[in-house]
Short mmCIF file of C-alpha atoms in Angstrom, two decimals:
data_model
loop_
_atom_site.label_atom_id
_atom_site.label_comp_id
_atom_site.label_asym_id
_atom_site.label_seq_id
_atom_site.Cartn_x
_atom_site.Cartn_y
_atom_site.Cartn_z
CA UNK A 2 132.12 33.58 111.00
CA UNK A 3 129.19 35.53 112.42
CA UNK A 4 128.15 36.44 108.89
CA UNK A 5 127.86 32.79 107.85
CA UNK A 6 126.08 31.91 111.09
CA UNK A 7 123.56 34.69 110.44
CA UNK A 8 122.90 33.35 106.94
CA UNK A 9 122.37 29.82 108.29
CA UNK A 10 119.94 31.10 110.95
CA UNK A 11 117.97 33.04 108.38
CA UNK A 12 117.86 29.99 106.12
CA UNK A 13 116.43 27.70 108.80
CA UNK A 14 114.00 30.36 109.96
CA UNK A 15 112.75 30.60 106.41
CA UNK A 16 112.44 26.83 106.03
CA UNK A 17 110.69 26.30 109.37
CA UNK A 18 108.43 29.33 108.97
CA UNK A 19 104.72 28.69 109.36
CA UNK A 20 102.72 29.40 106.24
CA UNK A 21 99.83 31.87 106.47
CA UNK A 22 98.12 29.66 103.87
CA UNK A 23 96.53 26.81 105.83
CA UNK A 24 95.33 24.91 102.77
CA UNK A 25 96.24 25.11 99.09
CA UNK A 26 95.20 22.96 96.11
CA UNK A 27 96.47 23.86 92.63
CA UNK A 28 94.64 22.44 89.60
CA UNK A 29 96.23 22.57 86.14
CA UNK A 30 93.85 22.02 83.19
CA UNK A 31 95.66 21.83 79.82
CA UNK A 32 93.29 22.27 76.85
CA UNK A 33 90.22 21.64 78.94
CA UNK A 34 87.66 23.95 77.36
CA UNK A 35 89.89 26.19 75.25
CA UNK A 36 93.22 25.84 73.43
CA UNK A 37 95.32 26.93 76.36
CA UNK A 38 95.92 26.18 80.03
CA UNK A 39 93.72 27.14 82.96
CA UNK A 40 95.16 27.00 86.48
CA UNK A 41 92.94 27.19 89.55
CA UNK A 42 94.37 27.85 93.01
CA UNK A 43 91.95 27.03 95.79
CA UNK A 44 93.12 27.98 99.27
CA UNK A 45 92.41 29.12 102.79
CA UNK A 46 94.18 31.74 104.89
CA UNK A 47 94.80 31.59 108.62
CA UNK A 48 92.36 34.10 110.07
CA UNK A 49 95.00 35.41 112.46
CA UNK A 50 97.05 36.60 109.46
CA UNK A 51 94.23 38.51 107.73
CA UNK A 52 94.43 40.77 105.85
CA UNK A 53 97.23 39.10 103.91
CA UNK A 54 99.23 40.68 101.08
CA UNK A 55 101.46 38.45 98.99
CA UNK A 56 102.94 38.12 95.53
CA UNK A 57 103.19 35.04 93.37
CA UNK A 58 104.70 34.08 90.03
CA UNK A 59 102.49 33.48 86.98
CA UNK A 60 103.57 32.18 83.55
CA UNK A 61 105.17 34.72 81.23
CA UNK A 62 102.47 34.12 78.58
CA UNK A 63 99.59 34.71 81.01
CA UNK A 64 96.57 36.38 79.40
CA UNK A 65 94.55 37.13 82.50
CA UNK A 66 94.27 36.44 86.23
CA UNK A 67 91.08 36.59 88.31
CA UNK A 68 90.54 36.51 92.07
CA UNK A 69 87.39 35.22 93.77
CA UNK A 70 87.52 36.16 97.44
CA UNK A 71 85.37 34.36 100.01
CA UNK A 72 83.11 31.35 99.55
CA UNK A 73 82.25 30.73 95.90
CA UNK A 74 78.58 31.42 95.21
CA UNK A 75 76.38 33.41 92.85
CA UNK A 76 77.09 36.62 94.76
CA UNK A 77 80.88 36.24 94.81
CA UNK A 78 82.73 39.06 93.12
CA UNK A 79 85.25 38.15 90.44
CA UNK A 80 88.10 40.65 90.42
CA UNK A 81 90.70 40.97 87.63
CA UNK A 82 94.28 41.04 88.92
CA UNK A 83 97.02 43.21 87.39
CA UNK A 84 100.02 41.34 85.97
CA UNK A 85 103.41 42.89 86.69
CA UNK A 86 106.46 41.98 84.63
CA UNK A 87 109.66 41.83 86.66
CA UNK A 88 112.88 40.78 84.98
CA UNK A 89 112.22 37.38 83.36
CA UNK A 90 109.06 36.56 85.34
CA UNK A 91 105.51 37.81 85.64
CA UNK A 92 104.03 38.46 89.07
CA UNK A 93 100.65 39.26 90.57
CA UNK A 94 99.93 40.90 93.91
CA UNK A 95 97.09 39.45 95.94
CA UNK A 96 95.35 41.30 98.75
CA UNK A 97 93.37 38.69 100.66
CA UNK A 98 90.90 39.89 103.28
CA UNK A 99 88.77 36.75 103.64
CA UNK A 100 89.65 33.23 104.83
CA UNK A 101 88.85 31.54 101.50
CA UNK A 102 90.07 32.45 98.03
CA UNK A 103 90.22 31.13 94.48
CA UNK A 104 92.59 32.34 91.77
CA UNK A 105 92.20 31.58 88.05
CA UNK A 106 95.13 31.92 85.65
CA UNK A 107 94.75 31.65 81.87
CA UNK A 108 97.68 31.35 79.49
CA UNK A 109 98.59 29.83 76.11
CA UNK A 110 102.05 28.23 76.04
CA UNK A 111 101.47 26.30 72.78
CA UNK A 112 102.49 27.00 69.21
CA UNK A 113 100.85 25.70 66.02
CA UNK A 114 102.50 22.26 66.18
CA UNK A 115 100.96 19.11 67.66
CA UNK A 116 103.57 19.00 70.43
CA UNK A 117 102.54 20.37 73.81
CA UNK A 118 105.45 21.15 76.11
CA UNK A 119 105.19 23.67 78.93
CA UNK A 120 105.96 24.34 82.61
CA UNK A 121 104.05 25.68 85.55
CA UNK A 122 106.00 27.23 88.43
CA UNK A 123 104.79 27.73 91.99
CA UNK A 124 106.60 30.58 93.75
CA UNK A 125 105.37 33.09 96.33
CA UNK A 126 106.63 35.68 98.78
CA UNK A 127 105.25 33.57 101.66
CA UNK A 128 106.16 29.99 102.58
CA UNK A 129 103.78 27.26 101.42
CA UNK A 130 103.52 24.02 103.38
CA UNK A 131 101.78 20.72 102.72
CA UNK A 132 99.92 21.56 99.51
CA UNK A 133 98.87 19.56 96.46
CA UNK A 134 99.12 20.03 92.70
CA UNK A 135 96.62 18.26 90.43
CA UNK A 136 97.30 17.95 86.68
CA UNK A 137 94.43 16.89 84.45
CA UNK A 138 95.56 14.67 81.58
CA UNK A 139 93.67 15.81 78.46
CA UNK A 140 91.45 13.18 76.82
CA UNK A 141 93.01 14.16 73.49
CA UNK A 142 96.57 13.70 74.79
CA UNK A 143 98.99 11.08 73.52
CA UNK A 144 102.34 10.22 75.11
CA UNK A 145 101.51 12.27 78.20
CA UNK A 146 104.69 12.77 80.23
CA UNK A 147 105.06 14.12 83.74
CA UNK A 148 108.59 14.02 85.14
CA UNK A 149 107.48 14.64 88.71
CA UNK A 150 106.42 11.56 90.70
CA UNK A 151 102.66 11.56 91.16
CA UNK A 152 99.62 9.56 92.23
CA UNK A 153 97.18 8.75 89.42
CA UNK A 154 93.40 8.84 89.88
CA UNK A 155 90.40 8.90 87.53
CA UNK A 156 87.07 10.66 87.86
CA UNK A 157 83.59 9.40 86.88
CA UNK A 158 84.17 10.36 83.23
CA UNK A 159 87.43 8.42 83.00
CA UNK A 160 89.59 11.56 83.01
CA UNK A 161 93.02 10.99 84.57
CA UNK A 162 94.39 13.30 87.27
CA UNK A 163 98.01 13.28 88.45
CA UNK A 164 98.39 14.37 92.07
CA UNK A 165 101.67 15.77 93.41
CA UNK A 166 102.21 16.41 97.11
CA UNK A 167 104.63 19.14 98.20
CA UNK A 168 105.59 19.01 101.87
CA UNK A 169 107.09 22.50 102.03
CA UNK A 170 108.14 25.33 99.78
CA UNK A 171 110.08 28.16 101.47
CA UNK A 172 109.39 31.77 100.65
CA UNK A 173 110.69 32.77 97.18
CA UNK A 174 111.64 29.15 96.40
CA UNK A 175 110.32 27.79 93.11
CA UNK A 176 108.64 24.48 92.31
CA UNK A 177 108.47 23.86 88.56
CA UNK A 178 106.25 21.17 86.99
CA UNK A 179 107.24 20.22 83.39
CA UNK A 180 104.39 18.75 81.30
CA UNK A 181 104.47 17.40 77.75
CA UNK A 182 102.18 15.47 75.38
CA UNK A 183 100.95 15.50 71.78
CA UNK A 184 97.53 16.50 70.47
CA UNK A 185 96.97 15.53 66.84
CA UNK A 186 93.25 16.40 66.91
CA UNK A 187 93.61 20.04 68.09
CA UNK A 188 90.40 19.40 70.06
CA UNK A 189 89.82 20.12 73.73
CA UNK A 190 88.80 17.74 76.49
CA UNK A 191 85.37 19.39 76.73
CA UNK A 192 84.61 18.90 73.01
CA UNK A 193 85.67 15.25 73.05
CA UNK A 194 83.77 14.62 76.29
CA UNK A 195 80.59 16.07 74.79
CA UNK A 196 80.99 13.81 71.75
CA UNK A 197 81.45 10.73 73.93
CA UNK A 198 78.44 11.58 76.09
CA UNK A 199 76.33 12.21 72.97
CA UNK A 200 77.33 8.84 71.48
CA UNK A 201 76.53 7.04 74.74
CA UNK A 202 73.16 8.79 74.99
CA UNK A 203 72.33 7.92 71.38
CA UNK A 204 73.33 4.29 71.93
CA UNK A 205 71.11 4.01 75.01
CA UNK A 206 68.19 5.60 73.13
CA UNK A 207 68.50 3.12 70.25
CA UNK A 208 68.73 0.21 72.69
CA UNK A 209 65.60 1.42 74.50
CA UNK A 210 63.69 1.74 71.23
CA UNK A 211 64.69 -1.77 70.14
CA UNK A 212 63.35 -3.12 73.44
CA UNK A 213 60.06 -1.24 73.09
CA UNK A 214 59.35 -2.39 69.49
CA UNK A 215 58.17 -6.01 70.00
CA UNK A 216 57.20 -7.92 66.81
CA UNK A 217 53.50 -8.88 66.61
CA UNK A 218 53.08 -12.64 66.83
CA UNK A 219 49.77 -14.35 65.85
CA UNK A 220 48.31 -16.31 68.71
CA UNK A 221 45.81 -19.01 67.71
CA UNK A 222 42.58 -18.84 69.75
CA UNK A 223 41.48 -22.10 71.34
CA UNK A 224 38.27 -22.27 69.27
CA UNK A 225 40.00 -22.10 65.87
CA UNK A 226 41.28 -25.72 65.73
CA UNK A 227 37.82 -27.07 66.54
CA UNK A 228 36.19 -24.82 63.94
CA UNK A 229 38.63 -26.01 61.29
CA UNK A 230 37.96 -29.64 62.18
CA UNK A 231 34.22 -29.03 61.96
CA UNK A 232 34.51 -27.42 58.51
CA UNK A 233 36.67 -30.29 57.27
CA UNK A 234 34.12 -32.80 58.56
CA UNK A 235 31.33 -31.05 56.66
CA UNK A 236 33.39 -30.94 53.44
CA UNK A 237 34.24 -34.64 53.71
CA UNK A 238 30.56 -35.44 54.28
CA UNK A 239 29.52 -33.44 51.22
CA UNK A 240 32.15 -35.11 49.04
CA UNK A 241 31.14 -38.51 50.35
CA UNK A 242 27.50 -37.75 49.67
CA UNK A 243 28.21 -36.60 46.10
CA UNK A 244 30.21 -39.73 45.40
CA UNK A 245 27.60 -42.02 46.98
CA UNK A 246 27.20 -45.26 45.20
CA UNK A 247 23.56 -45.48 44.33
CA UNK A 248 24.08 -49.05 43.36
CA UNK A 249 24.39 -50.07 46.98
CA UNK A 250 21.80 -52.47 48.32
CA UNK A 251 19.30 -51.43 51.01
CA UNK A 252 16.17 -53.36 52.16
CA UNK A 253 16.54 -55.87 49.33
CA UNK A 254 16.28 -53.22 46.64
CA UNK A 255 18.72 -52.11 43.98
CA UNK A 256 18.99 -48.50 42.83
CA UNK A 257 19.82 -47.29 39.33
CA UNK A 258 23.04 -45.26 39.33
CA UNK A 259 21.66 -43.09 36.51
CA UNK A 260 18.14 -42.11 37.58
CA UNK A 261 18.11 -43.39 41.15
CA UNK A 262 14.86 -45.37 40.81
CA UNK A 263 14.41 -48.73 42.47
CA UNK A 264 14.74 -51.85 40.40
CA UNK A 265 14.85 -55.51 41.05
CA UNK A 266 17.98 -57.16 42.40
CA UNK A 267 18.12 -59.57 39.52
CA UNK A 268 17.53 -56.95 36.80
CA UNK A 269 20.50 -56.08 34.60
CA UNK A 270 18.79 -53.05 33.04
CA UNK A 271 16.82 -50.23 34.63
CA UNK A 272 13.15 -50.49 33.94
CA UNK A 273 12.75 -46.72 33.99
CA UNK A 274 15.66 -45.43 31.86
CA UNK A 275 17.04 -48.61 30.29
CA UNK A 276 20.61 -48.06 31.44
CA UNK A 277 22.60 -51.19 32.18
CA UNK A 278 23.01 -51.69 35.83
#
């Protein structure tokens, strides 16, 4: 009886244990900028627990793990972490001596097919309380499936993120996130995003050029209509003058239409040229 009571006490002590990790956000990026998965763990350690040594599980196909201790800046040192294979799992040991840390895990769980199906497991030798897991849905993904209940959000580029909240995870307990989708293009999110941004930029440039190129329209100066009317008046006057009827009567005289000399009103023939009037 005491044995079972001891086990129960240990169990509840483990569950109710305070985590030395005060904040933890885990970001999973499938096929973001390379044909694999990048996982970023961004956390803070309670200063009263420093220095902190812990172990955590990493995927069996992990290529490399890097630790950035302290606040991320240009002077931060990126340290490679040794991967230890124990039984069916792979583990890394982390020696944290600063309040802030970032861990990067790179692994390739895919084969040559279009189907993407993999898991990511969170498990550590210390309890983890009230942390979040963010899964980026690749832009190239089709039929994206996430069994775990999540909250969906989108960033400024339209990329979908699935957020999972974990209230508590006791020491050595495992939280596994299954993820599956298809990628028929074999492209990454970064490549497709660059193409989309390039197309948008090109479209804006063409639209701006079309607005700048304004067709030249002829505007008629105010003086042109009057000048045209004046020229027409002169032409009409000249034509009228050339077609003037010299046989018209003026001051009681009659003019010959042939030579233009005056002749009498009653004369039927011109006295000068003899033409019949």
